[in-house]
């Protein structure tokens, strides 16, 4: 009788252990497959300072930024050459860093090809231009702001956008641009807490 009881306890323990491992494995797999979640509580504080550019230079730089945003809003591949001519110098070094590994794009033609690819296949880019930080020193200005990239089928992802521009014959032209994801996935602890709350019958 005692032997049977021990055997039963061992079997029950094995079944419960297996169920626990299956549950944890499922939660981890689901967690890793989820899209990162936008966390705006920290990014909104980025843009409290507006930079040290004069009002005139800020307005001029934001004119170039609005033209940049307009191109990424319309996303017309036929307009890429005119977009490049308007906003980038042909005879100077320009560099664009994308969000993905290996997206280190150097040179006018390669940047043009990269932007054309963005307009054909990337999401809907929206930058916060009104609150952008704009600083300047003589003919060099630098910009930092936040934004989102959405594709319509899932929540938009937060990004950080930075750029360096130089003045050339009254125009502010882009010399360096960086797009960087600024979201994060939920931690496993957050996931477990939310899962417990969802299934708990005691939740108010």
CSV table of N, CA and C in Angstrom, one decimal, residues 27-138:
chain,number,residue,atom,x,y,z
A,27,UNK,N,4.9,30.2,-22.7
A,27,UNK,CA,4.9,31.6,-22.5
A,27,UNK,C,6.2,32.3,-23.0
A,28,UNK,N,7.3,31.6,-22.9
A,28,UNK,CA,8.5,32.1,-23.4
A,28,UNK,C,8.5,32.2,-24.9
A,29,UNK,N,8.0,31.2,-25.6
A,29,UNK,CA,7.9,31.2,-27.0
A,29,UNK,C,7.0,32.3,-27.5
A,30,UNK,N,5.8,32.5,-26.8
A,30,UNK,CA,4.9,33.5,-27.2
A,30,UNK,C,5.5,34.9,-27.0
A,31,UNK,N,6.2,35.0,-25.8
A,31,UNK,CA,6.9,36.3,-25.5
A,31,UNK,C,7.9,36.7,-26.6
A,32,UNK,N,8.7,35.7,-27.0
A,32,UNK,CA,9.7,36.0,-28.0
A,32,UNK,C,9.1,36.3,-29.4
A,33,UNK,N,8.0,35.8,-29.7
A,33,UNK,CA,7.4,36.0,-31.0
A,33,UNK,C,6.6,37.3,-31.0
A,34,UNK,N,6.4,38.0,-29.9
A,34,UNK,CA,5.5,39.2,-29.9
A,34,UNK,C,6.3,40.4,-30.5
A,35,UNK,N,5.5,41.3,-31.1
A,35,UNK,CA,6.1,42.5,-31.5
A,35,UNK,C,6.5,43.4,-30.3
A,36,UNK,N,7.6,44.2,-30.4
A,36,UNK,CA,8.0,45.1,-29.4
A,36,UNK,C,6.9,46.0,-29.1
A,37,UNK,N,6.8,46.5,-27.8
A,37,UNK,CA,5.7,47.4,-27.4
A,37,UNK,C,6.3,48.8,-27.3
A,38,UNK,N,5.5,49.7,-27.8
A,38,UNK,CA,5.9,51.1,-27.7
A,38,UNK,C,5.8,51.6,-26.3
A,39,UNK,N,6.8,52.2,-25.7
A,39,UNK,CA,6.8,52.7,-24.4
A,39,UNK,C,7.1,54.2,-24.5
A,40,UNK,N,6.0,55.0,-24.5
A,40,UNK,CA,6.2,56.4,-24.7
A,40,UNK,C,6.5,57.2,-23.4
A,41,UNK,N,6.3,56.6,-22.3
A,41,UNK,CA,6.5,57.3,-21.0
A,41,UNK,C,7.9,57.9,-20.9
A,42,UNK,N,8.9,57.2,-21.4
A,42,UNK,CA,10.3,57.7,-21.3
A,42,UNK,C,10.7,58.6,-22.5
A,43,UNK,N,10.1,58.3,-23.7
A,43,UNK,CA,10.6,59.0,-24.9
A,43,UNK,C,10.0,60.5,-24.9
A,44,UNK,N,8.9,60.7,-24.3
A,44,UNK,CA,8.3,62.0,-24.4
A,44,UNK,C,9.2,63.0,-23.6
A,45,UNK,N,10.0,62.6,-22.6
A,45,UNK,CA,10.8,63.5,-21.9
A,45,UNK,C,12.1,63.9,-22.7
A,46,UNK,N,12.4,63.1,-23.8
A,46,UNK,CA,13.5,63.5,-24.6
A,46,UNK,C,13.5,64.9,-25.1
A,47,UNK,N,12.3,65.3,-25.5
A,47,UNK,CA,12.2,66.5,-26.3
A,47,UNK,C,11.8,67.8,-25.5
A,48,UNK,N,12.1,67.7,-24.2
A,48,UNK,CA,11.8,68.8,-23.3
A,48,UNK,C,12.7,70.0,-23.7
A,49,UNK,N,14.0,69.9,-23.9
A,49,UNK,CA,14.8,71.0,-24.5
A,49,UNK,C,14.6,71.1,-26.0
A,50,UNK,N,14.6,72.3,-26.5
A,50,UNK,CA,14.4,72.5,-28.0
A,50,UNK,C,15.7,72.7,-28.7
A,51,UNK,N,16.8,72.7,-28.0
A,51,UNK,CA,18.1,73.0,-28.7
A,51,UNK,C,18.5,74.4,-28.6
A,52,UNK,N,19.7,74.8,-29.1
A,52,UNK,CA,20.2,76.2,-28.9
A,52,UNK,C,20.2,76.9,-30.3
A,53,UNK,N,19.6,76.4,-31.3
A,53,UNK,CA,19.6,77.1,-32.6
A,53,UNK,C,18.7,78.4,-32.5
A,54,UNK,N,19.1,79.4,-33.2
A,54,UNK,CA,18.3,80.6,-33.2
A,54,UNK,C,16.9,80.3,-33.8
A,55,UNK,N,15.9,81.2,-33.6
A,55,UNK,CA,14.6,81.0,-34.2
A,55,UNK,C,14.7,80.9,-35.7
A,56,UNK,N,15.5,81.7,-36.3
A,56,UNK,CA,15.6,81.7,-37.8
A,56,UNK,C,16.2,80.4,-38.3
A,57,UNK,N,17.3,80.0,-37.7
A,57,UNK,CA,18.0,78.7,-38.1
A,57,UNK,C,17.1,77.5,-37.8
A,58,UNK,N,16.4,77.5,-36.7
A,58,UNK,CA,15.5,76.4,-36.4
A,58,UNK,C,14.4,76.4,-37.5
A,59,UNK,N,13.8,77.5,-37.9
A,59,UNK,CA,12.8,77.5,-38.9
A,59,UNK,C,13.4,77.0,-40.2
A,60,UNK,N,14.6,77.4,-40.6
A,60,UNK,CA,15.2,76.9,-41.8
A,60,UNK,C,15.5,75.4,-41.8
A,61,UNK,N,16.0,74.9,-40.7
A,61,UNK,CA,16.3,73.5,-40.6
A,61,UNK,C,15.0,72.7,-40.6
A,62,UNK,N,14.0,73.2,-40.0
A,62,UNK,CA,12.7,72.5,-39.9
A,62,UNK,C,12.0,72.5,-41.3
A,63,UNK,N,12.4,73.5,-42.2
A,63,UNK,CA,11.9,73.4,-43.5
A,63,UNK,C,12.4,72.2,-44.3
A,64,UNK,N,13.7,71.9,-44.1
A,64,UNK,CA,14.3,70.7,-44.7
A,64,UNK,C,13.7,69.5,-44.1
A,65,UNK,N,13.5,69.5,-42.8
A,65,UNK,CA,12.9,68.3,-42.1
A,65,UNK,C,11.5,68.1,-42.6
A,66,UNK,N,10.7,69.1,-42.8
A,66,UNK,CA,9.3,68.9,-43.4
A,66,UNK,C,9.4,68.4,-44.8
A,67,UNK,N,10.3,68.8,-45.6
A,67,UNK,CA,10.5,68.3,-46.9
A,67,UNK,C,10.9,66.8,-46.9
A,68,UNK,N,11.7,66.4,-45.9
A,68,UNK,CA,12.1,65.0,-45.7
A,68,UNK,C,10.9,64.2,-45.3
A,69,UNK,N,10.1,64.7,-44.3
A,69,UNK,CA,8.9,64.0,-43.9
A,69,UNK,C,7.9,63.9,-45.1
A,70,UNK,N,7.7,64.9,-45.9
A,70,UNK,CA,6.8,64.9,-47.0
A,70,UNK,C,7.2,63.8,-47.9
A,71,UNK,N,8.5,63.6,-48.2
A,71,UNK,CA,8.9,62.5,-49.1
A,71,UNK,C,8.5,61.2,-48.5
A,72,UNK,N,8.8,61.0,-47.2
A,72,UNK,CA,8.5,59.7,-46.6
A,72,UNK,C,7.0,59.5,-46.4
A,73,UNK,N,6.2,60.6,-46.4
A,73,UNK,CA,4.7,60.4,-46.4
A,73,UNK,C,4.2,60.0,-47.7
A,74,UNK,N,4.6,60.7,-48.8
A,74,UNK,CA,4.1,60.4,-50.1
A,74,UNK,C,4.6,59.1,-50.6
A,75,UNK,N,5.9,58.8,-50.4
A,75,UNK,CA,6.6,57.5,-50.8
A,75,UNK,C,6.4,57.2,-52.3
A,76,UNK,N,6.7,58.2,-53.1
A,76,UNK,CA,6.6,58.0,-54.5
A,76,UNK,C,8.0,57.8,-55.1
A,77,UNK,N,8.3,56.5,-55.5
A,77,UNK,CA,9.6,56.2,-55.9
A,77,UNK,C,10.1,57.1,-57.1
A,78,UNK,N,9.1,57.5,-57.9
A,78,UNK,CA,9.5,58.4,-59.1
A,78,UNK,C,10.1,59.7,-58.6
A,79,UNK,N,9.8,60.1,-57.4
A,79,UNK,CA,10.2,61.4,-56.9
A,79,UNK,C,11.6,61.3,-56.1
A,80,UNK,N,12.1,60.1,-56.0
A,80,UNK,CA,13.4,60.0,-55.2
A,80,UNK,C,14.5,60.9,-55.8
A,81,UNK,N,14.8,60.9,-57.1
A,81,UNK,CA,15.8,61.8,-57.6
A,81,UNK,C,15.7,63.2,-57.2
A,82,UNK,N,14.4,63.8,-57.4
A,82,UNK,CA,14.2,65.2,-57.0
A,82,UNK,C,14.3,65.4,-55.5
A,83,UNK,N,13.9,64.4,-54.7
A,83,UNK,CA,14.0,64.4,-53.3
A,83,UNK,C,15.5,64.5,-52.9
A,84,UNK,N,16.3,63.7,-53.5
A,84,UNK,CA,17.7,63.7,-53.2
A,84,UNK,C,18.4,65.0,-53.6
A,85,UNK,N,18.1,65.5,-54.7
A,85,UNK,CA,18.7,66.8,-55.2
A,85,UNK,C,18.3,67.9,-54.3
A,86,UNK,N,17.1,67.9,-53.8
A,86,UNK,CA,16.6,69.0,-52.9
A,86,UNK,C,17.2,68.9,-51.5
A,87,UNK,N,17.6,67.7,-51.0
A,87,UNK,CA,17.9,67.6,-49.6
A,87,UNK,C,19.3,67.1,-49.3
A,88,UNK,N,20.1,66.6,-50.3
A,88,UNK,CA,21.4,66.0,-50.1
A,88,UNK,C,22.4,66.6,-51.1
A,89,UNK,N,23.6,66.9,-50.6
A,89,UNK,CA,24.7,67.4,-51.5
A,89,UNK,C,25.3,66.2,-52.3
A,90,UNK,N,25.5,66.4,-53.6
A,90,UNK,CA,26.0,65.4,-54.5
A,90,UNK,C,27.5,65.2,-54.3
A,91,UNK,N,28.2,66.3,-54.0
A,91,UNK,CA,29.7,66.2,-54.0
A,91,UNK,C,30.3,66.1,-52.6
A,92,UNK,N,29.5,65.8,-51.6
A,92,UNK,CA,30.0,65.7,-50.2
A,92,UNK,C,29.7,64.3,-49.7
A,93,UNK,N,30.4,63.9,-48.6
A,93,UNK,CA,30.1,62.6,-47.9
A,93,UNK,C,28.7,62.7,-47.3
A,94,UNK,N,27.9,61.7,-47.5
A,94,UNK,CA,26.6,61.6,-46.7
A,94,UNK,C,26.5,60.1,-46.3
A,95,UNK,N,25.9,60.0,-45.1
A,95,UNK,CA,25.8,58.7,-44.5
A,95,UNK,C,24.4,58.5,-43.8
A,96,UNK,N,23.8,57.4,-44.1
A,96,UNK,CA,22.5,57.0,-43.5
A,96,UNK,C,22.7,55.7,-42.7
A,97,UNK,N,22.3,55.7,-41.5
A,97,UNK,CA,22.3,54.4,-40.7
A,97,UNK,C,20.8,54.0,-40.5
A,98,UNK,N,20.5,52.8,-40.9
A,98,UNK,CA,19.1,52.3,-40.8
A,98,UNK,C,18.9,51.6,-39.5
A,99,UNK,N,17.7,51.1,-39.3
A,99,UNK,CA,17.4,50.4,-38.0
A,99,UNK,C,17.9,49.0,-38.0
A,100,UNK,N,18.2,48.4,-39.1
A,100,UNK,CA,18.6,47.0,-39.1
A,100,UNK,C,20.2,46.8,-39.1
A,101,UNK,N,20.6,45.7,-38.7
A,101,UNK,CA,22.0,45.4,-38.7
A,101,UNK,C,22.6,45.5,-40.1
A,102,UNK,N,23.7,46.1,-40.3
A,102,UNK,CA,24.3,46.2,-41.6
A,102,UNK,C,23.9,47.4,-42.5
A,103,UNK,N,22.9,48.1,-42.0
A,103,UNK,CA,22.4,49.3,-42.8
A,103,UNK,C,23.2,50.5,-42.5
A,104,UNK,N,24.4,50.5,-43.1
A,104,UNK,CA,25.4,51.6,-43.0
A,104,UNK,C,25.6,52.0,-44.5
A,105,UNK,N,24.9,53.1,-44.9
A,105,UNK,CA,24.7,53.5,-46.3
A,105,UNK,C,25.5,54.7,-46.5
A,106,UNK,N,26.6,54.6,-47.3
A,106,UNK,CA,27.5,55.7,-47.5
A,106,UNK,C,27.5,56.1,-49.0
A,107,UNK,N,27.4,57.4,-49.2
A,107,UNK,CA,27.5,57.9,-50.6
A,107,UNK,C,26.1,58.2,-51.2
A,108,UNK,N,26.1,59.2,-52.1
A,108,UNK,CA,24.9,59.7,-52.7
A,108,UNK,C,24.0,58.7,-53.3
A,109,UNK,N,24.6,57.9,-54.2
A,109,UNK,CA,23.8,56.9,-55.0
A,109,UNK,C,23.3,55.8,-54.1
A,110,UNK,N,24.1,55.4,-53.2
A,110,UNK,CA,23.7,54.3,-52.3
A,110,UNK,C,22.5,54.8,-51.4
A,111,UNK,N,22.6,56.0,-50.9
A,111,UNK,CA,21.6,56.6,-50.1
A,111,UNK,C,20.3,56.7,-50.9
A,112,UNK,N,20.4,57.1,-52.2
A,112,UNK,CA,19.3,57.3,-53.0
A,112,UNK,C,18.6,55.9,-53.2
A,113,UNK,N,19.4,54.8,-53.4
A,113,UNK,CA,18.8,53.5,-53.5
A,113,UNK,C,18.2,53.0,-52.2
A,114,UNK,N,18.8,53.4,-51.1
A,114,UNK,CA,18.3,53.0,-49.8
A,114,UNK,C,16.9,53.6,-49.6
A,115,UNK,N,16.8,54.9,-49.8
A,115,UNK,CA,15.5,55.7,-49.6
A,115,UNK,C,14.5,55.1,-50.6
A,116,UNK,N,14.8,54.8,-51.8
A,116,UNK,CA,13.8,54.3,-52.7
A,116,UNK,C,13.3,52.9,-52.2
A,117,UNK,N,14.2,52.1,-51.6
A,117,UNK,CA,13.8,50.9,-51.0
A,117,UNK,C,12.9,51.1,-49.8
A,118,UNK,N,13.2,52.1,-49.0
A,118,UNK,CA,12.3,52.5,-47.9
A,118,UNK,C,10.9,52.8,-48.4
A,119,UNK,N,10.8,53.6,-49.4
A,119,UNK,CA,9.5,54.1,-49.9
A,119,UNK,C,8.7,52.9,-50.5
A,120,UNK,N,9.4,51.9,-51.1
A,120,UNK,CA,8.7,50.8,-51.6
A,120,UNK,C,8.3,49.8,-50.6
A,121,UNK,N,9.1,49.6,-49.5
A,121,UNK,CA,8.8,48.5,-48.6
A,121,UNK,C,8.7,48.8,-47.2
A,122,UNK,N,9.1,50.0,-46.7
A,122,UNK,CA,9.0,50.2,-45.3
A,122,UNK,C,7.7,50.8,-44.9
A,123,UNK,N,7.5,51.0,-43.6
A,123,UNK,CA,6.2,51.5,-43.1
A,123,UNK,C,5.9,53.0,-43.3
A,124,UNK,N,4.9,53.4,-42.6
A,124,UNK,CA,4.5,54.8,-42.6
A,124,UNK,C,5.3,55.6,-41.5
A,125,UNK,N,6.3,56.4,-41.9
A,125,UNK,CA,7.1,57.1,-41.0
A,125,UNK,C,6.5,58.4,-40.6
A,126,UNK,N,6.4,58.6,-39.3
A,126,UNK,CA,5.9,59.9,-38.8
A,126,UNK,C,6.8,60.5,-37.8
A,127,UNK,N,7.4,61.6,-38.0
A,127,UNK,CA,8.4,62.2,-37.1
A,127,UNK,C,7.7,63.4,-36.4
A,128,UNK,N,8.1,63.6,-35.2
A,128,UNK,CA,7.6,64.8,-34.4
A,128,UNK,C,8.5,66.0,-34.7
A,129,UNK,N,8.0,66.8,-35.6
A,129,UNK,CA,8.8,67.9,-36.1
A,129,UNK,C,8.7,69.1,-35.2
A,130,UNK,N,7.5,69.4,-34.7
A,130,UNK,CA,7.2,70.6,-34.0
A,130,UNK,C,8.0,70.6,-32.7
A,131,UNK,N,8.3,69.4,-32.1
A,131,UNK,CA,9.0,69.4,-30.8
A,131,UNK,C,10.5,68.9,-31.0
A,132,UNK,N,10.9,68.9,-32.2
A,132,UNK,CA,12.3,68.4,-32.5
A,132,UNK,C,13.3,69.3,-31.8
A,133,UNK,N,14.4,68.7,-31.3
A,133,UNK,CA,15.6,69.5,-30.8
A,133,UNK,C,16.4,69.9,-32.0
A,134,UNK,N,16.7,71.2,-32.1
A,134,UNK,CA,17.5,71.7,-33.2
A,134,UNK,C,18.6,72.6,-32.5
A,135,UNK,N,19.9,72.2,-32.8
A,135,UNK,CA,21.0,73.0,-32.3
A,135,UNK,C,21.9,73.3,-33.5
A,136,UNK,N,22.7,74.3,-33.4
A,136,UNK,CA,23.5,74.8,-34.5
A,136,UNK,C,24.8,75.4,-34.1
A,137,UNK,N,25.8,75.4,-34.9
A,137,UNK,CA,27.1,76.1,-34.7
A,137,UNK,C,27.5,76.5,-36.1
A,138,UNK,N,27.4,77.8,-36.4
A,138,UNK,CA,27.7,78.4,-37.7
A,138,UNK,C,26.9,77.7,-38.8
